[in-house]
Amino acid sequence: MVGGSTKVRTKVKVKEDVVKHSPAREDAVNLHQLEAQHGILGIVLLLFCGTVSSYLCTYLPEALTTADLKLHPTAFIAERAWDNLQVLNDFGPKPTGSQANELGAADYIRREITKAQVTAHATQLVETSHQTISGAYPIAFLGNPLTSVYRNVQNLVVRLAGQADNGGAALMLNCHYDTVASSPGASDDGGSCAVMLEILRVLSRAPERNRHSIVFLFNGAEETPLQAAHGFVSQHRWAADVRAFLNLESAGSGGKEQLFQAGPQHPWLIEAYGRAVRYPAAQTVSEEIFQSGIIPSDTDFRIFRDFGNVPGMDFAHTINGYRYHTRYDTIDFLTLPVLQRTGDNILALTRELVNGDELSRAANDTDLAEGYSVFFDVLGLFFVHYSLSAARIVNVTLVVLSLLLPLMELCRPVRRVGERNIFKQTLVGLLGTVCGTVASVAVVLLIANRLDAIGRSMSWFSTPYLILGLYGCPVILVHCFAHRLCAHWFNDKKSVLNLTQTVRARLVGVNLFWALLIIPLTLANIRSAYIFVVIQLLSLLSTILTSVLGYQHQPRRWLALHLAFQIPTLLWATKFYHLLLKLFVPITGRMGAGTNPEYLVALLVACGGLLCVSYLVPLVGLLKQTSELTARLTVFAMIAFLLGCCTQVGFPYRDESNGEPSVQRHYVTHTLQVAHRNAGTVLERSGFLFREMDRNAARVIRGIAKPSEAVPMRQMESCRTMLFCGVPFYSIWHQIRFDNYWIEGTPPNLEHHTLPTFELVTSQQRSSTTRQYSFSINHRYQTCVQSALIIAPKAGVRLVAWSLMESVPGTIEFNGEQAHFVLITYGLADEAPWTVSFDFEYDPKNLPEQDGNGKLFDVSWVNTYWEYASKHTDDFRKLIEQFPEWAHVIPSVAVVNITAY
């Protein structure tokens, strides 16, 4: 009897405890649940925030004109820079070696520098230097070494002396006025040079000198690649004074100048940027992406860092990358506000740096030189930066608080009887997020695979909004299904938690998901973890405010507060969606055909979708039904599929008729192959080489040439008879990574007397195992021609020394052959020949004899003419004319001369 009575009392006590510690069951009449149509509000909120962040990503200030000079005498005036850009634009394409670059653009910039010198304030000292330089250096692209040689390239250099006019520390600003062939380069990089000319005007007319000197470097050979910058840092007398630099570049045609890499280390540069720049646009993630090598570009930043050992900051415009390196990179597609924003920011940053203490201390103060920074702008409104060591503390602290505080707040009202349910629902939220992430990645990759398989790759190229339907809607749908399925699988009808508490516990599971991502990234020193840290911070602030206001027992107020904090979360997340897609979608048009670009875009959307909806999708548990939400998302996805696969909307390319050209790129080289055989025989072949620049290029190439005539490069007959297939090799990126096609054709029309010559002068036996060959190279005419030397030693022979530079880099592999690759760029023509020597080491016993003479190596001497349209044959012109209007063709003429020595 006593035992039974105690048992009854215990049950009663527990029941009373549940009543005592549980809040009023407001969901007894479905107050916790929402009507199905409320799910659409989340999509509307997402689209609204995406629109706002897109606007903020592209917002530019109004430009100042010459009429504003009286009110703003020390300000950057965009209209004056625009006048300079108009002249540079009108020169047309300016590849290194062309008359437009070496004579036209160089002379114009020199005259503008002289004007600035003449109009400078009496207190200012403006010095000028016209550098014509030759040199060589080793560099590697995609892990493939090459030797970069430049002859008579030009640098126009200005020094605005500081207060201590004794050399001293200096800041350098750099731009390049040369362009790629067939592109006027208004954005890349004429706009930057125009900005620098205006900054030179403004600073040279100031009544007081800056504390430190400023060096303005207008370099004439960046696209070749990066050669004039090396000439400056290795040979110019002012280079030793440079303590930091600002490199102005472009990978698009307008928009904001993004700070996309800084340092390395030297956190004081980022601190100065934060103090000075009025319109910040800078992301650590951009730096880590660019330095990963995924982007097929490089800048002079690399040369200043690696060969000058100077820290700096790299800026580039990235909007409308469709026009980058095309005929549409003209002033017609730029605006004055682009120059104004860039000029305002760079001028303010220049003033900050040259009047601070750091420049004079940077070379010797190790405290300044060490340490990495985490930096980012918040929607372009303000700038945040902190050290990597501080990031570790912040990240770990935030992770712990984002888990402990909400769990403590949830466990308090259901102590002892509901804690197990809270932990269980937390794991449900984690599992739902993990399953949604994995499944969404799998689904979008499957969609990407199928779109490519049916020939609809890049349907979003000109219409990026299709991406939202093709990939965005499936991502959200999969996350919704994953959370609903996990909730169904682990449903507990005996749970003491009400519906709101259940959903809030699942949101803690989302916190746990981000924590499990942030901690490994932090331990690996991947600074881009800040993207997820900001999202988790907003979630933590929402939790704290909910507790302070007492909304944990008021479902609708809690939901309103949670959604209010989702607005900055969505603005933050959609900013990265826009930033990455605006960068990578145009890049897919020049990344070759070997990789399916659908995979890249699919993964970007899957990641962006996770950022956007991770704290929204658990809310579907509050809906009475999710069918209306999923049905509408499905409809949106189907509409996008129909538009992308069945209508002209999904055609990837556009000409300029709509004012927004997005072209398909094609490099076409009219080629003559000449192989010198034993006994004086010569083998000649000619034809046209096409480079497959994107996933759809092969269909256009085969449409222009009959499929039977377009031969894949590695199946060419010359691959069996000539070194490196007799290909006009000039770019590791284009020749090794990209697929190429060959069509037999008539020989090109050549002015042979304008070709650079490569002639054997002497052959000397230096020892029993070493032989030296000397060759004479001559470039007598002012033509835009680029040479390449491909030196392939025979089996058992090694190239051990040469006169190009002290070291001999390793070999590259192509078509199963190993060879040393030398790229030679010519600036100003030079009547004097240039002698180079090569020392080969070999074992005479193992050297094969050919016609009584032991040949030690094969040489492919390649000369490629750019901007050679006046000499194109009729066949070549007709071939180019067959390309559609939405194609951008870069024609060239090349001669490949192969000889054994």
PDB file of N, CA and C in Angstrom, residues 605-646:
ATOM      1  N   VAL A 605      25.700  28.288 -57.351  1.00  0.00           N
ATOM      2  CA  VAL A 605      24.316  28.503 -56.944  1.00  0.00           C
ATOM      3  C   VAL A 605      23.974  27.651 -55.726  1.00  0.00           C
ATOM      4  N   ALA A 606      24.475  26.422 -55.686  1.00  0.00           N
ATOM      5  CA  ALA A 606      24.218  25.560 -54.528  1.00  0.00           C
ATOM      6  C   ALA A 606      24.790  26.191 -53.261  1.00  0.00           C
ATOM      7  N   CYS A 607      25.987  26.736 -53.353  1.00  0.00           N
ATOM      8  CA  CYS A 607      26.595  27.397 -52.190  1.00  0.00           C
ATOM      9  C   CYS A 607      25.842  28.678 -51.831  1.00  0.00           C
ATOM     10  N   GLY A 608      25.522  29.471 -52.856  1.00  0.00           N
ATOM     11  CA  GLY A 608      24.774  30.694 -52.602  1.00  0.00           C
ATOM     12  C   GLY A 608      23.389  30.411 -52.039  1.00  0.00           C
ATOM     13  N   GLY A 609      22.737  29.360 -52.548  1.00  0.00           N
ATOM     14  CA  GLY A 609      21.417  28.991 -52.042  1.00  0.00           C
ATOM     15  C   GLY A 609      21.475  28.579 -50.586  1.00  0.00           C
ATOM     16  N   LEU A 610      22.502  27.847 -50.206  1.00  0.00           N
ATOM     17  CA  LEU A 610      22.660  27.447 -48.806  1.00  0.00           C
ATOM     18  C   LEU A 610      22.819  28.669 -47.915  1.00  0.00           C
ATOM     19  N   LEU A 611      23.632  29.635 -48.344  1.00  0.00           N
ATOM     20  CA  LEU A 611      23.798  30.861 -47.572  1.00  0.00           C
ATOM     21  C   LEU A 611      22.466  31.585 -47.369  1.00  0.00           C
ATOM     22  N   CYS A 612      21.664  31.596 -48.411  1.00  0.00           N
ATOM     23  CA  CYS A 612      20.418  32.370 -48.381  1.00  0.00           C
ATOM     24  C   CYS A 612      19.326  31.703 -47.549  1.00  0.00           C
ATOM     25  N   VAL A 613      19.172  30.391 -47.657  1.00  0.00           N
ATOM     26  CA  VAL A 613      17.964  29.754 -47.118  1.00  0.00           C
ATOM     27  C   VAL A 613      18.203  28.903 -45.882  1.00  0.00           C
ATOM     28  N   SER A 614      19.441  28.849 -45.388  1.00  0.00           N
ATOM     29  CA  SER A 614      19.712  27.943 -44.260  1.00  0.00           C
ATOM     30  C   SER A 614      18.857  28.264 -43.047  1.00  0.00           C
ATOM     31  N   TYR A 615      18.585  29.543 -42.801  1.00  0.00           N
ATOM     32  CA  TYR A 615      17.762  29.933 -41.647  1.00  0.00           C
ATOM     33  C   TYR A 615      16.307  30.185 -42.019  1.00  0.00           C
ATOM     34  N   LEU A 616      15.966  29.971 -43.269  1.00  0.00           N
ATOM     35  CA  LEU A 616      14.570  30.117 -43.704  1.00  0.00           C
ATOM     36  C   LEU A 616      13.881  28.774 -43.867  1.00  0.00           C
ATOM     37  N   VAL A 617      14.589  27.794 -44.408  1.00  0.00           N
ATOM     38  CA  VAL A 617      13.963  26.512 -44.717  1.00  0.00           C
ATOM     39  C   VAL A 617      13.386  25.809 -43.492  1.00  0.00           C
ATOM     40  N   PRO A 618      14.021  25.845 -42.300  1.00  0.00           N
ATOM     41  CA  PRO A 618      13.386  25.202 -41.147  1.00  0.00           C
ATOM     42  C   PRO A 618      12.015  25.768 -40.810  1.00  0.00           C
ATOM     43  N   LEU A 619      11.734  26.991 -41.285  1.00  0.00           N
ATOM     44  CA  LEU A 619      10.437  27.599 -40.994  1.00  0.00           C
ATOM     45  C   LEU A 619       9.296  26.918 -41.727  1.00  0.00           C
ATOM     46  N   VAL A 620       9.605  26.066 -42.714  1.00  0.00           N
ATOM     47  CA  VAL A 620       8.519  25.364 -43.404  1.00  0.00           C
ATOM     48  C   VAL A 620       7.763  24.467 -42.430  1.00  0.00           C
ATOM     49  N   GLY A 621       8.390  24.161 -41.291  1.00  0.00           N
ATOM     50  CA  GLY A 621       7.706  23.386 -40.268  1.00  0.00           C
ATOM     51  C   GLY A 621       6.547  24.123 -39.638  1.00  0.00           C
ATOM     52  N   LEU A 622       6.497  25.443 -39.823  1.00  0.00           N
ATOM     53  CA  LEU A 622       5.385  26.234 -39.293  1.00  0.00           C
ATOM     54  C   LEU A 622       4.202  26.267 -40.244  1.00  0.00           C
ATOM     55  N   LEU A 623       4.394  25.811 -41.477  1.00  0.00           N
ATOM     56  CA  LEU A 623       3.319  25.863 -42.461  1.00  0.00           C
ATOM     57  C   LEU A 623       2.387  24.669 -42.307  1.00  0.00           C
ATOM     58  N   LYS A 624       1.110  24.932 -42.493  1.00  0.00           N
ATOM     59  CA  LYS A 624       0.145  23.834 -42.464  1.00  0.00           C
ATOM     60  C   LYS A 624       0.370  22.894 -43.632  1.00  0.00           C
ATOM     61  N   GLN A 625       0.692  23.485 -44.775  1.00  0.00           N
ATOM     62  CA  GLN A 625       0.995  22.701 -45.967  1.00  0.00           C
ATOM     63  C   GLN A 625       2.133  23.377 -46.724  1.00  0.00           C
ATOM     64  N   THR A 626       2.974  22.580 -47.348  1.00  0.00           N
ATOM     65  CA  THR A 626       4.075  23.128 -48.157  1.00  0.00           C
ATOM     66  C   THR A 626       3.841  22.921 -49.645  1.00  0.00           C
ATOM     67  N   SER A 627       2.712  22.354 -49.991  1.00  0.00           N
ATOM     68  CA  SER A 627       2.466  22.013 -51.395  1.00  0.00           C
ATOM     69  C   SER A 627       2.412  23.252 -52.281  1.00  0.00           C
ATOM     70  N   GLU A 628       1.834  24.344 -51.769  1.00  0.00           N
ATOM     71  CA  GLU A 628       1.732  25.552 -52.594  1.00  0.00           C
ATOM     72  C   GLU A 628       3.118  26.139 -52.858  1.00  0.00           C
ATOM     73  N   LEU A 629       3.972  26.148 -51.832  1.00  0.00           N
ATOM     74  CA  LEU A 629       5.326  26.657 -52.000  1.00  0.00           C
ATOM     75  C   LEU A 629       6.103  25.808 -53.001  1.00  0.00           C
ATOM     76  N   THR A 630       6.084  24.500 -52.826  1.00  0.00           N
ATOM     77  CA  THR A 630       6.847  23.627 -53.720  1.00  0.00           C
ATOM     78  C   THR A 630       6.286  23.652 -55.133  1.00  0.00           C
ATOM     79  N   ALA A 631       4.965  23.789 -55.251  1.00  0.00           N
ATOM     80  CA  ALA A 631       4.357  23.834 -56.585  1.00  0.00           C
ATOM     81  C   ALA A 631       4.818  25.069 -57.345  1.00  0.00           C
ATOM     82  N   ARG A 632       4.856  26.205 -56.674  1.00  0.00           N
ATOM     83  CA  ARG A 632       5.264  27.439 -57.357  1.00  0.00           C
ATOM     84  C   ARG A 632       6.753  27.406 -57.715  1.00  0.00           C
ATOM     85  N   LEU A 633       7.567  26.876 -56.824  1.00  0.00           N
ATOM     86  CA  LEU A 633       8.981  26.748 -57.152  1.00  0.00           C
ATOM     87  C   LEU A 633       9.182  25.815 -58.337  1.00  0.00           C
ATOM     88  N   THR A 634       8.401  24.755 -58.387  1.00  0.00           N
ATOM     89  CA  THR A 634       8.485  23.820 -59.508  1.00  0.00           C
ATOM     90  C   THR A 634       8.079  24.494 -60.814  1.00  0.00           C
ATOM     91  N   VAL A 635       7.032  25.300 -60.748  1.00  0.00           N
ATOM     92  CA  VAL A 635       6.577  26.025 -61.948  1.00  0.00           C
ATOM     93  C   VAL A 635       7.674  26.976 -62.438  1.00  0.00           C
ATOM     94  N   PHE A 636       8.288  27.718 -61.499  1.00  0.00           N
ATOM     95  CA  PHE A 636       9.361  28.633 -61.890  1.00  0.00           C
ATOM     96  C   PHE A 636      10.508  27.874 -62.560  1.00  0.00           C
ATOM     97  N   ALA A 637      10.854  26.718 -61.995  1.00  0.00           N
ATOM     98  CA  ALA A 637      11.937  25.923 -62.556  1.00  0.00           C
ATOM     99  C   ALA A 637      11.577  25.425 -63.953  1.00  0.00           C
ATOM    100  N   MET A 638      10.341  24.967 -64.136  1.00  0.00           N
ATOM    101  CA  MET A 638       9.919  24.465 -65.444  1.00  0.00           C
ATOM    102  C   MET A 638       9.917  25.572 -66.488  1.00  0.00           C
ATOM    103  N   ILE A 639       9.485  26.762 -66.089  1.00  0.00           N
ATOM    104  CA  ILE A 639       9.497  27.896 -67.030  1.00  0.00           C
ATOM    105  C   ILE A 639      10.933  28.193 -67.467  1.00  0.00           C
ATOM    106  N   ALA A 640      11.863  28.187 -66.501  1.00  0.00           N
ATOM    107  CA  ALA A 640      13.268  28.435 -66.842  1.00  0.00           C
ATOM    108  C   ALA A 640      13.808  27.360 -67.769  1.00  0.00           C
ATOM    109  N   PHE A 641      13.447  26.094 -67.520  1.00  0.00           N
ATOM    110  CA  PHE A 641      13.901  25.010 -68.394  1.00  0.00           C
ATOM    111  C   PHE A 641      13.348  25.182 -69.806  1.00  0.00           C
ATOM    112  N   LEU A 642      12.106  25.559 -69.922  1.00  0.00           N
ATOM    113  CA  LEU A 642      11.507  25.758 -71.250  1.00  0.00           C
ATOM    114  C   LEU A 642      12.172  26.920 -71.969  1.00  0.00           C
ATOM    115  N   LEU A 643      12.392  28.027 -71.244  1.00  0.00           N
ATOM    116  CA  LEU A 643      13.037  29.183 -71.868  1.00  0.00           C
ATOM    117  C   LEU A 643      14.468  28.859 -72.274  1.00  0.00           C
ATOM    118  N   GLY A 644      15.178  28.146 -71.412  1.00  0.00           N
ATOM    119  CA  GLY A 644      16.574  27.845 -71.688  1.00  0.00           C
ATOM    120  C   GLY A 644      16.775  26.812 -72.771  1.00  0.00           C
ATOM    121  N   CYS A 645      15.850  25.859 -72.869  1.00  0.00           N
ATOM    122  CA  CYS A 645      16.045  24.735 -73.788  1.00  0.00           C
ATOM    123  C   CYS A 645      15.239  24.840 -75.078  1.00  0.00           C
ATOM    124  N   CYS A 646      14.191  25.634 -75.082  1.00  0.00           N
ATOM    125  CA  CYS A 646      13.266  25.606 -76.223  1.00  0.00           C
ATOM    126  C   CYS A 646      13.050  26.957 -76.885  1.00  0.00           C
TER     127      CYS A 646
END
